[in-house]
Amino acid sequence: MWNYLTAPFLLTMPGVQVEELEPWEEAGERRRRLRAVFPEDIATHSREQVFHFDSTGLLRRHDYAAEVLGASPAAHYSDTHKEVSGLVFPTRRRVVPVREDGRSVPTPLLVAIDLTQITVH
């Protein structure tokens, strides 16, 4: 959860390599994509991940292949963003499989996370 809650700030950590990819069309929206390669000292699902941002800069999708689960590609969708102490957090998250063409499939639902209370100190 720590990585989920600290993205996109996590992408500014020393050793994280980032590059912008071609935009992605999904749900009638053109999204900017950022590819990140994480160093060994940052615990994460996989070294290479792709973050999708909407036109307002909010994280909407996060692609990775969880190495501990056999590296099957997944799309981690984020929505229902809420502001807490001046920071914006997606409070609803759903993870689904991804086809070879990069398109997600709605089932099976792999992970569902709903955050109901967030406190920033």
CSV table of N, CA, C and O in Angstrom, one decimal:
chain,number,residue,atom,x,y,z
A,1,MET,N,0.8,-1.2,0.0
A,1,MET,CA,0.0,0.0,0.0
A,1,MET,C,0.9,1.3,0.0
A,1,MET,O,0.4,2.3,-0.5
A,2,TRP,N,2.0,1.2,0.6
A,2,TRP,CA,2.9,2.4,0.7
A,2,TRP,C,3.1,3.0,-0.7
A,2,TRP,O,3.0,4.2,-0.9
A,3,ASN,N,3.5,2.1,-1.6
A,3,ASN,CA,3.8,2.6,-2.9
A,3,ASN,C,2.6,3.2,-3.6
A,3,ASN,O,2.7,4.3,-4.3
A,4,TYR,N,1.4,2.6,-3.4
A,4,TYR,CA,0.2,3.1,-4.0
A,4,TYR,C,-0.1,4.5,-3.4
A,4,TYR,O,-0.5,5.4,-4.2
A,5,LEU,N,0.1,4.7,-2.1
A,5,LEU,CA,-0.3,6.0,-1.5
A,5,LEU,C,0.7,7.1,-1.8
A,5,LEU,O,0.4,8.3,-1.7
A,6,THR,N,1.9,6.7,-2.1
A,6,THR,CA,3.0,7.7,-2.3
A,6,THR,C,3.2,8.1,-3.8
A,6,THR,O,3.9,9.0,-4.1
A,7,ALA,N,2.6,7.3,-4.7
A,7,ALA,CA,2.7,7.7,-6.1
A,7,ALA,C,1.8,8.9,-6.4
A,7,ALA,O,0.8,9.1,-5.8
A,8,PRO,N,2.3,9.9,-7.2
A,8,PRO,CA,3.5,9.8,-8.0
A,8,PRO,C,4.8,10.3,-7.4
A,8,PRO,O,5.8,10.4,-8.0
A,9,PHE,N,4.7,10.7,-6.1
A,9,PHE,CA,5.9,11.2,-5.4
A,9,PHE,C,7.1,10.1,-5.4
A,9,PHE,O,8.2,10.5,-5.5
A,10,LEU,N,6.7,8.9,-5.4
A,10,LEU,CA,7.6,7.8,-5.4
A,10,LEU,C,8.5,7.9,-6.7
A,10,LEU,O,9.7,7.5,-6.6
A,11,LEU,N,8.0,8.4,-7.7
A,11,LEU,CA,8.7,8.5,-9.0
A,11,LEU,C,9.9,9.5,-8.9
A,11,LEU,O,10.7,9.5,-9.8
A,12,THR,N,9.9,10.3,-7.9
A,12,THR,CA,11.0,11.3,-7.8
A,12,THR,C,12.2,10.8,-6.9
A,12,THR,O,13.1,11.5,-6.7
A,13,MET,N,12.0,9.5,-6.4
A,13,MET,CA,13.1,9.0,-5.6
A,13,MET,C,14.4,8.8,-6.3
A,13,MET,O,14.4,8.5,-7.5
A,14,PRO,N,15.5,8.9,-5.6
A,14,PRO,CA,16.8,8.7,-6.3
A,14,PRO,C,16.9,7.3,-6.9
A,14,PRO,O,16.4,6.3,-6.3
A,15,GLY,N,17.4,7.2,-8.1
A,15,GLY,CA,17.5,5.9,-8.8
A,15,GLY,C,16.4,5.5,-9.7
A,15,GLY,O,16.5,4.6,-10.5
A,16,VAL,N,15.2,6.2,-9.5
A,16,VAL,CA,14.1,5.8,-10.4
A,16,VAL,C,14.2,6.5,-11.7
A,16,VAL,O,14.5,7.7,-11.8
A,17,GLN,N,14.2,5.7,-12.8
A,17,GLN,CA,14.4,6.2,-14.1
A,17,GLN,C,13.0,6.3,-14.8
A,17,GLN,O,12.2,5.4,-14.7
A,18,VAL,N,12.7,7.5,-15.3
A,18,VAL,CA,11.3,7.7,-15.9
A,18,VAL,C,11.5,8.2,-17.4
A,18,VAL,O,12.4,8.9,-17.7
A,19,GLU,N,10.5,7.8,-18.2
A,19,GLU,CA,10.4,8.4,-19.5
A,19,GLU,C,9.0,8.4,-19.9
A,19,GLU,O,8.2,7.5,-19.6
A,20,GLU,N,8.6,9.4,-20.7
A,20,GLU,CA,7.2,9.5,-21.2
A,20,GLU,C,7.0,8.7,-22.4
A,20,GLU,O,7.9,8.6,-23.3
A,21,LEU,N,5.9,7.9,-22.4
A,21,LEU,CA,5.6,7.1,-23.5
A,21,LEU,C,4.5,7.8,-24.4
A,21,LEU,O,4.0,8.8,-24.0
A,22,GLU,N,4.2,7.1,-25.5
A,22,GLU,CA,3.1,7.6,-26.3
A,22,GLU,C,1.8,7.7,-25.5
A,22,GLU,O,1.6,6.8,-24.7
A,23,PRO,N,0.9,8.6,-25.8
A,23,PRO,CA,-0.4,8.7,-25.1
A,23,PRO,C,-1.2,7.4,-25.3
A,23,PRO,O,-0.9,6.7,-26.3
A,24,TRP,N,-2.1,7.2,-24.5
A,24,TRP,CA,-3.0,6.0,-24.5
A,24,TRP,C,-4.4,6.4,-24.5
A,24,TRP,O,-4.8,7.3,-23.7
A,25,GLU,N,-5.2,5.8,-25.3
A,25,GLU,CA,-6.7,6.1,-25.4
A,25,GLU,C,-7.4,5.0,-24.6
A,25,GLU,O,-7.2,3.8,-24.9
A,26,GLU,N,-8.3,5.4,-23.7
A,26,GLU,CA,-9.1,4.5,-22.9
A,26,GLU,C,-10.3,5.2,-22.4
A,26,GLU,O,-10.1,6.3,-21.9
A,27,ALA,N,-11.4,4.6,-22.4
A,27,ALA,CA,-12.6,5.1,-21.8
A,27,ALA,C,-13.0,6.5,-22.4
A,27,ALA,O,-13.4,7.4,-21.7
A,28,GLY,N,-12.7,6.7,-23.7
A,28,GLY,CA,-13.0,7.9,-24.3
A,28,GLY,C,-12.1,9.1,-23.9
A,28,GLY,O,-12.4,10.2,-24.1
A,29,GLU,N,-10.9,8.7,-23.3
A,29,GLU,CA,-10.0,9.7,-22.8
A,29,GLU,C,-8.6,9.5,-23.2
A,29,GLU,O,-8.2,8.3,-23.3
A,30,ARG,N,-7.9,10.5,-23.6
A,30,ARG,CA,-6.5,10.4,-23.9
A,30,ARG,C,-5.6,10.6,-22.7
A,30,ARG,O,-5.7,11.6,-22.0
A,31,ARG,N,-4.8,9.6,-22.4
A,31,ARG,CA,-4.0,9.7,-21.1
A,31,ARG,C,-2.5,9.7,-21.4
A,31,ARG,O,-2.1,9.1,-22.4
A,32,ARG,N,-1.8,10.5,-20.6
A,32,ARG,CA,-0.4,10.5,-20.7
A,32,ARG,C,0.2,9.3,-19.9
A,32,ARG,O,-0.4,9.0,-18.9
A,33,ARG,N,1.3,8.8,-20.5
A,33,ARG,CA,1.8,7.6,-19.8
A,33,ARG,C,3.3,7.9,-19.4
A,33,ARG,O,4.0,8.5,-20.2
A,34,LEU,N,3.7,7.4,-18.3
A,34,LEU,CA,5.0,7.5,-17.8
A,34,LEU,C,5.6,6.1,-17.4
A,34,LEU,O,5.0,5.4,-16.6
A,35,ARG,N,6.7,5.7,-18.1
A,35,ARG,CA,7.3,4.4,-17.8
A,35,ARG,C,8.3,4.7,-16.7
A,35,ARG,O,9.1,5.6,-16.8
A,36,ALA,N,8.3,3.9,-15.6
A,36,ALA,CA,9.3,4.0,-14.5
A,36,ALA,C,10.0,2.7,-14.4
A,36,ALA,O,9.4,1.6,-14.4
A,37,VAL,N,11.3,2.8,-14.1
A,37,VAL,CA,12.1,1.6,-13.8
A,37,VAL,C,12.7,1.9,-12.4
A,37,VAL,O,13.4,2.9,-12.2
A,38,PHE,N,12.4,1.0,-11.5
A,38,PHE,CA,12.7,1.2,-10.1
A,38,PHE,C,14.1,0.5,-9.8
A,38,PHE,O,14.3,-0.6,-10.3
A,39,PRO,N,14.9,1.1,-8.9
A,39,PRO,CA,16.1,0.4,-8.5
A,39,PRO,C,15.8,-0.7,-7.5
A,39,PRO,O,14.7,-0.8,-7.0
A,40,GLU,N,16.8,-1.6,-7.3
A,40,GLU,CA,16.6,-2.7,-6.4
A,40,GLU,C,16.3,-2.4,-5.0
A,40,GLU,O,15.6,-3.1,-4.3
A,41,ASP,N,16.7,-1.2,-4.5
A,41,ASP,CA,16.5,-0.8,-3.1
A,41,ASP,C,15.1,-0.3,-2.8
A,41,ASP,O,14.8,0.0,-1.7
A,42,ILE,N,14.2,-0.2,-3.8
A,42,ILE,CA,12.8,0.2,-3.6
A,42,ILE,C,12.0,-1.1,-3.8
A,42,ILE,O,11.9,-1.7,-4.9
A,43,ALA,N,11.3,-1.5,-2.7
A,43,ALA,CA,10.5,-2.7,-2.8
A,43,ALA,C,9.2,-2.4,-3.6
A,43,ALA,O,8.5,-1.4,-3.2
A,44,THR,N,9.0,-3.1,-4.6
A,44,THR,CA,7.8,-2.9,-5.5
A,44,THR,C,7.4,-4.1,-6.2
A,44,THR,O,8.1,-5.1,-6.2
A,45,HIS,N,6.2,-4.1,-6.8
A,45,HIS,CA,5.7,-5.3,-7.5
A,45,HIS,C,6.7,-5.8,-8.6
A,45,HIS,O,6.8,-7.0,-8.9
A,46,SER,N,7.2,-4.8,-9.4
A,46,SER,CA,8.1,-5.1,-10.5
A,46,SER,C,8.9,-3.9,-10.8
A,46,SER,O,8.6,-2.8,-10.5
A,47,ARG,N,10.1,-4.2,-11.3
A,47,ARG,CA,11.0,-3.1,-11.6
A,47,ARG,C,10.5,-2.1,-12.6
A,47,ARG,O,10.7,-0.9,-12.5
A,48,GLU,N,9.8,-2.6,-13.6
A,48,GLU,CA,9.3,-1.7,-14.7
A,48,GLU,C,7.8,-1.6,-14.5
A,48,GLU,O,7.1,-2.6,-14.4
A,49,GLN,N,7.3,-0.3,-14.5
A,49,GLN,CA,5.9,-0.1,-14.4
A,49,GLN,C,5.5,1.1,-15.3
A,49,GLN,O,6.3,1.9,-15.6
A,50,VAL,N,4.2,1.2,-15.6
A,50,VAL,CA,3.7,2.3,-16.4
A,50,VAL,C,2.5,3.0,-15.7
A,50,VAL,O,1.6,2.3,-15.3
A,51,PHE,N,2.6,4.3,-15.6
A,51,PHE,CA,1.6,5.1,-14.9
A,51,PHE,C,0.8,5.9,-15.9
A,51,PHE,O,1.4,6.5,-16.8
A,52,HIS,N,-0.5,5.9,-15.9
A,52,HIS,CA,-1.4,6.6,-16.8
A,52,HIS,C,-2.0,7.7,-16.0
A,52,HIS,O,-2.7,7.5,-15.0
A,53,PHE,N,-1.9,8.9,-16.6
A,53,PHE,CA,-2.5,10.1,-15.9
A,53,PHE,C,-3.5,10.8,-16.9
A,53,PHE,O,-3.3,10.9,-18.1
A,54,ASP,N,-4.6,11.3,-16.3
A,54,ASP,CA,-5.7,11.9,-17.1
A,54,ASP,C,-5.3,13.4,-17.4
A,54,ASP,O,-4.2,13.8,-17.0
A,55,SER,N,-6.1,14.1,-18.1
A,55,SER,CA,-5.8,15.5,-18.5
A,55,SER,C,-5.7,16.4,-17.3
A,55,SER,O,-5.1,17.5,-17.5
A,56,THR,N,-6.2,16.0,-16.1
A,56,THR,CA,-6.0,16.9,-14.9
A,56,THR,C,-4.8,16.5,-14.1
A,56,THR,O,-4.5,17.1,-13.1
A,57,GLY,N,-4.1,15.5,-14.5
A,57,GLY,CA,-2.9,15.0,-13.8
A,57,GLY,C,-3.1,14.0,-12.8
A,57,GLY,O,-2.2,13.6,-12.1
A,58,LEU,N,-4.3,13.4,-12.7
A,58,LEU,CA,-4.6,12.4,-11.7
A,58,LEU,C,-4.3,11.0,-12.2
A,58,LEU,O,-4.5,10.7,-13.4
A,59,LEU,N,-3.7,10.2,-11.3
A,59,LEU,CA,-3.4,8.8,-11.7
A,59,LEU,C,-4.7,8.0,-11.9
A,59,LEU,O,-5.5,8.0,-11.0
A,60,ARG,N,-4.8,7.4,-13.1
A,60,ARG,CA,-6.0,6.7,-13.4
A,60,ARG,C,-5.8,5.2,-13.6
A,60,ARG,O,-6.7,4.3,-13.4
A,61,ARG,N,-4.5,4.8,-14.0
A,61,ARG,CA,-4.2,3.4,-14.2
A,61,ARG,C,-2.7,3.3,-14.0
A,61,ARG,O,-1.9,4.2,-14.2
A,62,HIS,N,-2.4,2.1,-13.5
A,62,HIS,CA,-1.0,1.8,-13.1
A,62,HIS,C,-0.8,0.3,-13.6
A,62,HIS,O,-1.4,-0.6,-13.1
A,63,ASP,N,0.1,0.1,-14.6
A,63,ASP,CA,0.4,-1.2,-15.1
A,63,ASP,C,1.6,-1.8,-14.6
A,63,ASP,O,2.7,-1.1,-14.5
A,64,TYR,N,1.6,-3.1,-14.2
A,64,TYR,CA,2.8,-3.8,-13.8
A,64,TYR,C,2.5,-5.3,-13.9
A,64,TYR,O,1.4,-5.7,-14.1
A,65,ALA,N,3.6,-6.0,-13.7
A,65,ALA,CA,3.5,-7.5,-13.7
A,65,ALA,C,4.1,-7.9,-12.4
A,65,ALA,O,5.3,-7.9,-12.2
A,66,ALA,N,3.2,-8.3,-11.4
A,66,ALA,CA,3.7,-8.6,-10.1
A,66,ALA,C,4.6,-9.9,-10.1
A,66,ALA,O,4.1,-11.0,-10.4
A,67,GLU,N,5.9,-9.6,-9.9
A,67,GLU,CA,6.9,-10.7,-9.9
A,67,GLU,C,6.6,-11.8,-9.0
A,67,GLU,O,6.8,-13.0,-9.3
A,68,VAL,N,6.0,-11.5,-7.8
A,68,VAL,CA,5.7,-12.5,-6.8
A,68,VAL,C,4.5,-13.4,-7.2
A,68,VAL,O,4.3,-14.5,-6.6
A,69,LEU,N,3.8,-13.0,-8.2
A,69,LEU,CA,2.6,-13.7,-8.6
A,69,LEU,C,2.8,-14.3,-10.0
A,69,LEU,O,1.9,-14.5,-10.8
A,70,GLY,N,4.0,-14.5,-10.4
A,70,GLY,CA,4.3,-15.1,-11.7
A,70,GLY,C,4.4,-14.1,-12.9
A,70,GLY,O,4.5,-14.4,-14.0
A,71,ALA,N,4.4,-12.8,-12.5
A,71,ALA,CA,4.6,-11.7,-13.5
A,71,ALA,C,3.6,-11.6,-14.6
A,71,ALA,O,3.8,-11.3,-15.7
A,72,SER,N,2.3,-11.9,-14.2
A,72,SER,CA,1.2,-11.7,-15.1
A,72,SER,C,0.9,-10.3,-15.2
A,72,SER,O,0.7,-9.6,-14.1
A,73,PRO,N,0.7,-9.7,-16.4
A,73,PRO,CA,0.4,-8.2,-16.5
A,73,PRO,C,-0.9,-7.9,-15.9
A,73,PRO,O,-1.9,-8.6,-16.1
A,74,ALA,N,-1.0,-6.8,-15.2
A,74,ALA,CA,-2.2,-6.3,-14.6
A,74,ALA,C,-2.3,-4.8,-14.8
A,74,ALA,O,-1.4,-4.1,-14.9
A,75,ALA,N,-3.6,-4.3,-14.8
A,75,ALA,CA,-3.9,-2.9,-14.8
A,75,ALA,C,-4.6,-2.6,-13.5
A,75,ALA,O,-5.6,-3.2,-13.1
A,76,HIS,N,-4.0,-1.6,-12.8
A,76,HIS,CA,-4.5,-1.2,-11.5
A,76,HIS,C,-5.2,0.2,-11.7
A,76,HIS,O,-4.5,1.2,-11.9
A,77,TYR,N,-6.5,0.2,-11.7
A,77,TYR,CA,-7.3,1.4,-11.9
A,77,TYR,C,-7.5,2.1,-10.6
A,77,TYR,O,-7.8,1.5,-9.6
A,78,SER,N,-7.4,3.4,-10.7
A,78,SER,CA,-7.6,4.3,-9.5
A,78,SER,C,-8.7,5.3,-9.8
A,78,SER,O,-8.6,6.0,-10.8
A,79,ASP,N,-9.6,5.5,-8.9
A,79,ASP,CA,-10.6,6.6,-9.1
A,79,ASP,C,-11.2,7.0,-7.7
A,79,ASP,O,-10.6,6.7,-6.7
A,80,THR,N,-12.2,7.8,-7.7
A,80,THR,CA,-12.8,8.3,-6.5
A,80,THR,C,-11.8,9.1,-5.7
A,80,THR,O,-11.5,8.7,-4.5
A,81,HIS,N,-11.1,10.0,-6.3
A,81,HIS,CA,-10.0,10.8,-5.7
A,81,HIS,C,-10.6,11.7,-4.6
A,81,HIS,O,-11.7,12.3,-4.8
A,82,LYS,N,-9.9,11.8,-3.5
A,82,LYS,CA,-10.4,12.7,-2.4
A,82,LYS,C,-9.1,13.5,-1.9
A,82,LYS,O,-8.0,13.0,-1.9
A,83,GLU,N,-9.4,14.8,-1.6
A,83,GLU,CA,-8.3,15.6,-1.1
A,83,GLU,C,-8.3,15.5,0.5
A,83,GLU,O,-9.3,15.6,1.1
A,84,VAL,N,-7.1,15.3,1.0
A,84,VAL,CA,-6.8,15.2,2.4
A,84,VAL,C,-5.6,16.0,2.7
A,84,VAL,O,-4.5,15.7,2.2
A,85,SER,N,-5.8,17.0,3.5
A,85,SER,CA,-4.7,17.9,3.9
A,85,SER,C,-3.9,18.4,2.7
A,85,SER,O,-2.7,18.5,2.7
A,86,GLY,N,-4.6,18.8,1.7
A,86,GLY,CA,-4.0,19.3,0.5
A,86,GLY,C,-3.4,18.3,-0.5
A,86,GLY,O,-2.9,18.7,-1.5
A,87,LEU,N,-3.5,17.1,-0.2
A,87,LEU,CA,-3.0,16.0,-1.1
A,87,LEU,C,-4.2,15.2,-1.6
A,87,LEU,O,-5.2,15.0,-0.9
A,88,VAL,N,-4.0,14.7,-2.8
A,88,VAL,CA,-5.1,14.0,-3.5
A,88,VAL,C,-4.8,12.5,-3.5
A,88,VAL,O,-3.7,12.1,-4.0
A,89,PHE,N,-5.7,11.7,-3.0
A,89,PHE,CA,-5.6,10.3,-3.0
A,89,PHE,C,-6.7,9.6,-3.7
A,89,PHE,O,-7.9,9.9,-3.5
A,90,PRO,N,-6.4,8.6,-4.6
A,90,PRO,CA,-7.5,7.8,-5.1
A,90,PRO,C,-8.0,6.8,-4.0
A,90,PRO,O,-7.1,6.1,-3.4
A,91,THR,N,-9.2,6.7,-3.8
A,91,THR,CA,-9.7,5.9,-2.7
A,91,THR,C,-10.3,4.6,-3.1
A,91,THR,O,-10.6,3.7,-2.3
A,92,ARG,N,-10.5,4.5,-4.4
A,92,ARG,CA,-11.1,3.2,-5.0
A,92,ARG,C,-10.1,2.7,-6.0
A,92,ARG,O,-9.7,3.3,-6.9
A,93,ARG,N,-9.7,1.4,-5.8
A,93,ARG,CA,-8.7,0.8,-6.6
A,93,ARG,C,-9.2,-0.6,-7.0
A,93,ARG,O,-9.7,-1.4,-6.2
A,94,ARG,N,-9.0,-0.9,-8.3
A,94,ARG,CA,-9.4,-2.2,-8.8
A,94,ARG,C,-8.2,-2.7,-9.8
A,94,ARG,O,-7.8,-1.9,-10.6
A,95,VAL,N,-7.9,-4.0,-9.6
A,95,VAL,CA,-6.8,-4.5,-10.4
A,95,VAL,C,-7.4,-5.7,-11.2
A,95,VAL,O,-8.1,-6.6,-10.7
A,96,VAL,N,-7.1,-5.6,-12.6
A,96,VAL,CA,-7.7,-6.6,-13.5
A,96,VAL,C,-6.5,-7.1,-14.4
A,96,VAL,O,-5.5,-6.4,-14.6
A,97,PRO,N,-6.7,-8.2,-15.1
A,97,PRO,CA,-5.7,-8.7,-16.0
A,97,PRO,C,-5.6,-7.8,-17.3
A,97,PRO,O,-6.5,-7.0,-17.6
A,98,VAL,N,-4.5,-7.9,-18.0
A,98,VAL,CA,-4.2,-7.2,-19.2
A,98,VAL,C,-3.9,-8.1,-20.3
A,98,VAL,O,-3.1,-9.1,-20.1
A,99,ARG,N,-4.4,-7.9,-21.5
A,99,ARG,CA,-4.2,-8.7,-22.7
A,99,ARG,C,-2.8,-8.3,-23.3
A,99,ARG,O,-2.2,-7.3,-22.9
A,100,GLU,N,-2.3,-9.1,-24.2
A,100,GLU,CA,-1.1,-8.8,-24.9
A,100,GLU,C,-1.0,-7.4,-25.6
A,100,GLU,O,0.0,-6.8,-25.7
A,101,ASP,N,-2.2,-6.9,-26.0
A,101,ASP,CA,-2.3,-5.6,-26.7
A,101,ASP,C,-2.3,-4.4,-25.7
A,101,ASP,O,-2.4,-3.3,-26.1
A,102,GLY,N,-2.2,-4.7,-24.4
A,102,GLY,CA,-2.3,-3.7,-23.4
A,102,GLY,C,-3.6,-3.3,-22.9
A,102,GLY,O,-3.8,-2.5,-22.0
A,103,ARG,N,-4.7,-3.9,-23.5
A,103,ARG,CA,-6.0,-3.6,-23.1
A,103,ARG,C,-6.4,-4.5,-21.9
A,103,ARG,O,-6.0,-5.6,-21.8
A,104,SER,N,-7.1,-3.9,-21.0
A,104,SER,CA,-7.5,-4.7,-19.8
A,104,SER,C,-8.8,-5.4,-20.1
A,104,SER,O,-9.5,-5.1,-21.0
A,105,VAL,N,-9.0,-6.5,-19.2
A,105,VAL,CA,-10.2,-7.2,-19.3
A,105,VAL,C,-10.9,-7.1,-17.9
A,105,VAL,O,-10.2,-7.1,-16.9
A,106,PRO,N,-12.2,-7.0,-17.9
A,106,PRO,CA,-12.9,-6.6,-16.6
A,106,PRO,C,-12.9,-7.8,-15.6
A,106,PRO,O,-13.1,-7.5,-14.4
A,107,THR,N,-12.7,-9.0,-16.0
A,107,THR,CA,-12.7,-10.1,-15.1
A,107,THR,C,-11.6,-11.1,-15.4
A,107,THR,O,-11.2,-11.2,-16.6
A,108,PRO,N,-11.1,-11.8,-14.5
A,108,PRO,CA,-11.5,-11.7,-13.1
A,108,PRO,C,-11.0,-10.5,-12.4
A,108,PRO,O,-9.9,-10.0,-12.7
A,109,LEU,N,-11.7,-10.0,-11.4
A,109,LEU,CA,-11.2,-8.9,-10.5
A,109,LEU,C,-10.1,-9.5,-9.6
A,109,LEU,O,-10.4,-10.5,-8.9
A,110,LEU,N,-8.9,-9.0,-9.7
A,110,LEU,CA,-7.8,-9.6,-9.0
A,110,LEU,C,-7.6,-9.0,-7.6
A,110,LEU,O,-7.3,-9.7,-6.6
A,111,VAL,N,-7.8,-7.7,-7.5
A,111,VAL,CA,-7.7,-7.0,-6.2
A,111,VAL,C,-8.7,-5.9,-6.2
A,111,VAL,O,-8.9,-5.2,-7.2
A,112,ALA,N,-9.4,-5.7,-5.0
A,112,ALA,CA,-10.3,-4.5,-4.8
A,112,ALA,C,-9.9,-3.9,-3.5
A,112,ALA,O,-9.8,-4.5,-2.5
A,113,ILE,N,-9.6,-2.6,-3.6
A,113,ILE,CA,-9.2,-1.8,-2.4
A,113,ILE,C,-10.1,-0.6,-2.3
A,113,ILE,O,-10.2,0.2,-3.3
A,114,ASP,N,-10.7,-0.4,-1.2
A,114,ASP,CA,-11.5,0.8,-0.9
A,114,ASP,C,-11.0,1.5,0.4
A,114,ASP,O,-11.1,0.8,1.4
A,115,LEU,N,-10.5,2.7,0.2
A,115,LEU,CA,-10.0,3.4,1.4
A,115,LEU,C,-11.1,4.3,1.9
A,115,LEU,O,-11.7,5.1,1.2
A,116,THR,N,-11.5,4.1,3.2
A,116,THR,CA,-12.6,4.9,3.7
A,116,THR,C,-12.1,6.0,4.7
A,116,THR,O,-12.8,7.0,4.9
A,117,GLN,N,-10.9,5.8,5.2
A,117,GLN,CA,-10.3,6.9,6.1
A,117,GLN,C,-8.8,7.1,5.7
A,117,GLN,O,-8.1,6.1,5.7
A,118,ILE,N,-8.5,8.3,5.5
A,118,ILE,CA,-7.1,8.7,5.2
A,118,ILE,C,-6.8,9.9,6.1
A,118,ILE,O,-7.5,10.8,6.1
A,119,THR,N,-5.7,9.8,6.8
A,119,THR,CA,-5.2,10.8,7.7
A,119,THR,C,-3.8,11.2,7.3
A,119,THR,O,-2.9,10.2,7.2
A,120,VAL,N,-3.5,12.4,7.2
A,120,VAL,CA,-2.1,12.9,6.9
A,120,VAL,C,-1.6,13.6,8.1
A,120,VAL,O,-2.3,14.6,8.6
A,121,HIS,N,-0.5,13.3,8.7
A,121,HIS,CA,0.1,13.9,9.8
A,121,HIS,C,1.3,14.7,9.5
A,121,HIS,O,2.1,14.3,8.6
